[in-house]
């Protein structure tokens, strides 16, 4: 299993991971290269929790976790995708179903599941989905979905457990003062009126998830 981080030492990073996951058994780690660490869990509950409760972060920077198959090369396994719990706002209640959730989730990245009842329907003001997102792309703030043949509806997104991201380009990792867009010809500094902001951070569920 892998984490990607361009920060700090592997020892400090893994100590932080151990405290976050609260391990049933011990964990081993090996530094493979800069930003790439191999983790070995000795209990299935530890590895399952590490995968299911993504995204994790260290010093407010995202950690990318990927499970390893028997034929995977630990030095080349893809670390460009990360699981997120996404809140979808401004969606009419009849639209809070598995079909719509799947459509939206696949627009964000790869849809996995949603919080719903036995009939495949969600209830409340917000639709909660679980999707895998390419971390090299800007975070999506909103999406137009078709509600009738002629009408469209704009829905908005927030994300649980967001790490550092740029308020100018919307990408995870860099903070705004280091954004590459600042060096583009014609760039205008908007001050605090940036396209992205802390409002993209969704609150964690009060009762957690099953």
GROMACS .gro file of C-alpha atoms in nm:
model
  210
    1UNK     CA    1   0.000   0.000   0.000
    2UNK     CA    2   0.116   0.349  -0.079
    3UNK     CA    3   0.102   0.702   0.040
    4UNK     CA    4   0.232   0.993  -0.159
    5UNK     CA    5   0.365   1.300   0.014
    6UNK     CA    6   0.630   1.551  -0.079
    7UNK     CA    7   0.657   1.660   0.280
    8UNK     CA    8   0.856   1.582   0.593
    9UNK     CA    9   1.026   1.251   0.672
   10UNK     CA   10   0.879   0.905   0.630
   11UNK     CA   11   0.918   0.841   1.004
   12UNK     CA   12   0.710   1.145   1.101
   13UNK     CA   13   0.455   1.069   0.832
   14UNK     CA   14   0.407   0.706   0.937
   15UNK     CA   15   0.385   0.800   1.305
   16UNK     CA   16   0.103   1.035   1.210
   17UNK     CA   17  -0.071   0.761   1.009
   18UNK     CA   18  -0.052   0.521   1.304
   19UNK     CA   19  -0.215   0.775   1.534
   20UNK     CA   20  -0.490   0.859   1.282
   21UNK     CA   21  -0.590   0.501   1.202
   22UNK     CA   22  -0.554   0.369   1.562
   23UNK     CA   23  -0.409   0.035   1.457
   24UNK     CA   24  -0.524  -0.305   1.578
   25UNK     CA   25  -0.179  -0.447   1.500
   26UNK     CA   26   0.158  -0.296   1.413
   27UNK     CA   27   0.247  -0.141   1.077
   28UNK     CA   28   0.573  -0.144   0.882
   29UNK     CA   29   0.690   0.111   0.626
   30UNK     CA   30   0.969   0.155   0.374
   31UNK     CA   31   1.072   0.470   0.188
   32UNK     CA   32   1.085   0.381  -0.183
   33UNK     CA   33   1.158   0.724  -0.327
   34UNK     CA   34   1.079   1.087  -0.258
   35UNK     CA   35   0.706   1.112  -0.200
   36UNK     CA   36   0.648   0.735  -0.218
   37UNK     CA   37   0.623   0.508   0.085
   38UNK     CA   38   0.533   0.140   0.109
   39UNK     CA   39   0.309   0.047   0.403
   40UNK     CA   40   0.245  -0.301   0.535
   41UNK     CA   41  -0.048  -0.365   0.768
   42UNK     CA   42  -0.067  -0.680   0.978
   43UNK     CA   43  -0.443  -0.682   1.031
   44UNK     CA   44  -0.714  -0.669   0.766
   45UNK     CA   45  -0.917  -0.418   0.970
   46UNK     CA   46  -0.627  -0.172   0.962
   47UNK     CA   47  -0.582  -0.192   0.585
   48UNK     CA   48  -0.958  -0.179   0.530
   49UNK     CA   49  -0.998   0.132   0.741
   50UNK     CA   50  -0.700   0.299   0.575
   51UNK     CA   51  -0.861   0.249   0.234
   52UNK     CA   52  -1.223   0.316   0.325
   53UNK     CA   53  -1.171   0.638   0.520
   54UNK     CA   54  -0.977   0.829   0.254
   55UNK     CA   55  -0.880   1.100   0.203
   56UNK     CA   56  -0.611   1.127   0.468
   57UNK     CA   57  -0.381   1.424   0.510
   58UNK     CA   58  -0.052   1.507   0.678
   59UNK     CA   59   0.031   1.865   0.776
   60UNK     CA   60  -0.280   1.966   0.576
   61UNK     CA   61  -0.146   1.807   0.256
   62UNK     CA   62  -0.319   1.517   0.084
   63UNK     CA   63  -0.196   1.160   0.116
   64UNK     CA   64  -0.276   0.930  -0.175
   65UNK     CA   65  -0.342   0.568  -0.077
   66UNK     CA   66  -0.360   0.278  -0.320
   67UNK     CA   67  -0.388  -0.094  -0.252
   68UNK     CA   68  -0.141  -0.329  -0.420
   69UNK     CA   69  -0.229  -0.631  -0.629
   70UNK     CA   70  -0.001  -0.936  -0.659
   71UNK     CA   71   0.139  -0.814  -0.994
   72UNK     CA   72   0.167  -0.442  -0.909
   73UNK     CA   73   0.502  -0.266  -0.910
   74UNK     CA   74   0.518  -0.058  -0.591
   75UNK     CA   75   0.740   0.202  -0.760
   76UNK     CA   76   0.505   0.271  -1.050
   77UNK     CA   77   0.153   0.215  -0.913
   78UNK     CA   78  -0.083   0.502  -1.001
   79UNK     CA   79  -0.108   0.766  -0.727
   80UNK     CA   80  -0.317   1.017  -0.921
   81UNK     CA   81  -0.659   0.917  -0.783
   82UNK     CA   82  -0.811   0.951  -0.438
   83UNK     CA   83  -1.148   0.863  -0.282
   84UNK     CA   84  -1.369   1.146  -0.155
   85UNK     CA   85  -1.705   1.180   0.014
   86UNK     CA   86  -1.882   1.453  -0.182
   87UNK     CA   87  -2.191   1.653  -0.080
   88UNK     CA   88  -2.423   1.751  -0.366
   89UNK     CA   89  -2.632   2.062  -0.299
   90UNK     CA   90  -2.940   2.216  -0.467
   91UNK     CA   91  -3.075   1.886  -0.597
   92UNK     CA   92  -3.452   1.831  -0.587
   93UNK     CA   93  -3.560   1.546  -0.359
   94UNK     CA   94  -3.703   1.328  -0.641
   95UNK     CA   95  -3.360   1.349  -0.808
   96UNK     CA   96  -3.177   1.209  -0.506
   97UNK     CA   97  -3.165   0.857  -0.645
   98UNK     CA   98  -2.900   0.609  -0.754
   99UNK     CA   99  -2.929   0.692  -1.124
  100UNK     CA  100  -2.865   1.064  -1.076
  101UNK     CA  101  -2.594   0.997  -0.818
  102UNK     CA  102  -2.415   0.762  -1.058
  103UNK     CA  103  -2.433   1.018  -1.340
  104UNK     CA  104  -2.294   1.299  -1.124
  105UNK     CA  105  -2.029   1.079  -0.961
  106UNK     CA  106  -1.897   0.970  -1.300
  107UNK     CA  107  -1.877   1.335  -1.406
  108UNK     CA  108  -1.660   1.400  -1.100
  109UNK     CA  109  -1.448   1.089  -1.155
  110UNK     CA  110  -1.555   0.732  -1.079
  111UNK     CA  111  -1.877   0.678  -0.882
  112UNK     CA  112  -1.877   0.414  -0.607
  113UNK     CA  113  -2.186   0.450  -0.391
  114UNK     CA  114  -2.427   0.686  -0.218
  115UNK     CA  115  -2.608   0.710   0.114
  116UNK     CA  116  -2.962   0.584   0.045
  117UNK     CA  117  -3.247   0.374   0.174
  118UNK     CA  118  -3.343   0.026   0.052
  119UNK     CA  119  -3.535   0.176  -0.240
  120UNK     CA  120  -3.226   0.357  -0.367
  121UNK     CA  121  -3.351   0.699  -0.254
  122UNK     CA  122  -3.175   0.960  -0.038
  123UNK     CA  123  -3.354   1.194   0.202
  124UNK     CA  124  -3.266   1.542   0.318
  125UNK     CA  125  -3.121   1.861   0.175
  126UNK     CA  126  -2.790   1.708   0.059
  127UNK     CA  127  -2.703   1.401  -0.146
  128UNK     CA  128  -2.390   1.224  -0.016
  129UNK     CA  129  -2.185   1.020  -0.262
  130UNK     CA  130  -1.850   0.840  -0.259
  131UNK     CA  131  -1.634   0.887  -0.570
  132UNK     CA  132  -1.273   0.851  -0.683
  133UNK     CA  133  -1.133   1.176  -0.822
  134UNK     CA  134  -0.820   1.258  -1.022
  135UNK     CA  135  -0.619   1.484  -0.790
  136UNK     CA  136  -0.436   1.645  -1.084
  137UNK     CA  137  -0.757   1.809  -1.203
  138UNK     CA  138  -0.922   2.115  -1.045
  139UNK     CA  139  -1.195   2.037  -0.794
  140UNK     CA  140  -1.537   2.075  -0.951
  141UNK     CA  141  -1.747   2.344  -0.785
  142UNK     CA  142  -2.071   2.288  -0.975
  143UNK     CA  143  -2.230   2.092  -1.257
  144UNK     CA  144  -2.532   2.143  -1.482
  145UNK     CA  145  -2.762   1.843  -1.500
  146UNK     CA  146  -3.064   1.803  -1.722
  147UNK     CA  147  -3.395   1.789  -1.534
  148UNK     CA  148  -3.633   1.787  -1.832
  149UNK     CA  149  -3.591   1.791  -2.209
  150UNK     CA  150  -3.564   2.170  -2.201
  151UNK     CA  151  -3.446   2.252  -1.850
  152UNK     CA  152  -3.116   2.223  -1.668
  153UNK     CA  153  -3.028   2.259  -1.300
  154UNK     CA  154  -2.699   2.376  -1.151
  155UNK     CA  155  -2.590   2.167  -0.853
  156UNK     CA  156  -2.297   2.255  -0.628
  157UNK     CA  157  -2.036   2.040  -0.455
  158UNK     CA  158  -1.850   2.039  -0.124
  159UNK     CA  159  -1.592   1.782  -0.013
  160UNK     CA  160  -1.526   1.618   0.322
  161UNK     CA  161  -1.175   1.622   0.472
  162UNK     CA  162  -1.020   1.849   0.212
  163UNK     CA  163  -0.648   1.910   0.248
  164UNK     CA  164  -0.464   2.216   0.117
  165UNK     CA  165  -0.581   2.330  -0.224
  166UNK     CA  166  -0.527   2.637  -0.440
  167UNK     CA  167  -0.801   2.900  -0.428
  168UNK     CA  168  -0.699   3.019  -0.777
  169UNK     CA  169  -0.680   2.700  -0.986
  170UNK     CA  170  -0.868   2.460  -0.756
  171UNK     CA  171  -0.601   2.191  -0.758
  172UNK     CA  172  -0.506   1.998  -0.447
  173UNK     CA  173  -0.163   2.059  -0.300
  174UNK     CA  174  -0.023   2.403  -0.380
  175UNK     CA  175  -0.136   2.710  -0.195
  176UNK     CA  176  -0.245   3.015  -0.391
  177UNK     CA  177   0.075   3.220  -0.370
  178UNK     CA  178   0.264   2.944  -0.555
  179UNK     CA  179  -0.002   2.881  -0.822
  180UNK     CA  180   0.134   2.850  -1.176
  181UNK     CA  181  -0.150   3.066  -1.307
  182UNK     CA  182   0.008   3.366  -1.135
  183UNK     CA  183   0.288   3.352  -1.392
  184UNK     CA  184   0.056   3.340  -1.694
  185UNK     CA  185   0.048   3.643  -1.918
  186UNK     CA  186  -0.255   3.855  -1.840
  187UNK     CA  187  -0.309   3.713  -1.491
  188UNK     CA  188  -0.508   3.947  -1.267
  189UNK     CA  189  -0.482   3.916  -0.891
  190UNK     CA  190  -0.838   3.906  -0.758
  191UNK     CA  191  -0.735   3.938  -0.394
  192UNK     CA  192  -0.986   3.756  -0.174
  193UNK     CA  193  -1.238   3.722  -0.459
  194UNK     CA  194  -1.092   3.393  -0.584
  195UNK     CA  195  -1.279   3.125  -0.785
  196UNK     CA  196  -1.231   2.874  -0.502
  197UNK     CA  197  -1.240   2.910  -0.126
  198UNK     CA  198  -1.285   2.739   0.212
  199UNK     CA  199  -1.655   2.699   0.136
  200UNK     CA  200  -1.562   2.387  -0.065
  201UNK     CA  201  -1.493   2.211   0.266
  202UNK     CA  202  -1.795   2.005   0.375
  203UNK     CA  203  -1.862   1.930   0.743
  204UNK     CA  204  -1.814   1.574   0.858
  205UNK     CA  205  -2.134   1.380   0.939
  206UNK     CA  206  -2.223   1.412   1.307
  207UNK     CA  207  -2.289   1.040   1.350
  208UNK     CA  208  -2.027   0.918   1.105
  209UNK     CA  209  -2.089   0.640   0.856
  210UNK     CA  210  -2.165   0.271   0.901
   0.00000   0.00000   0.00000
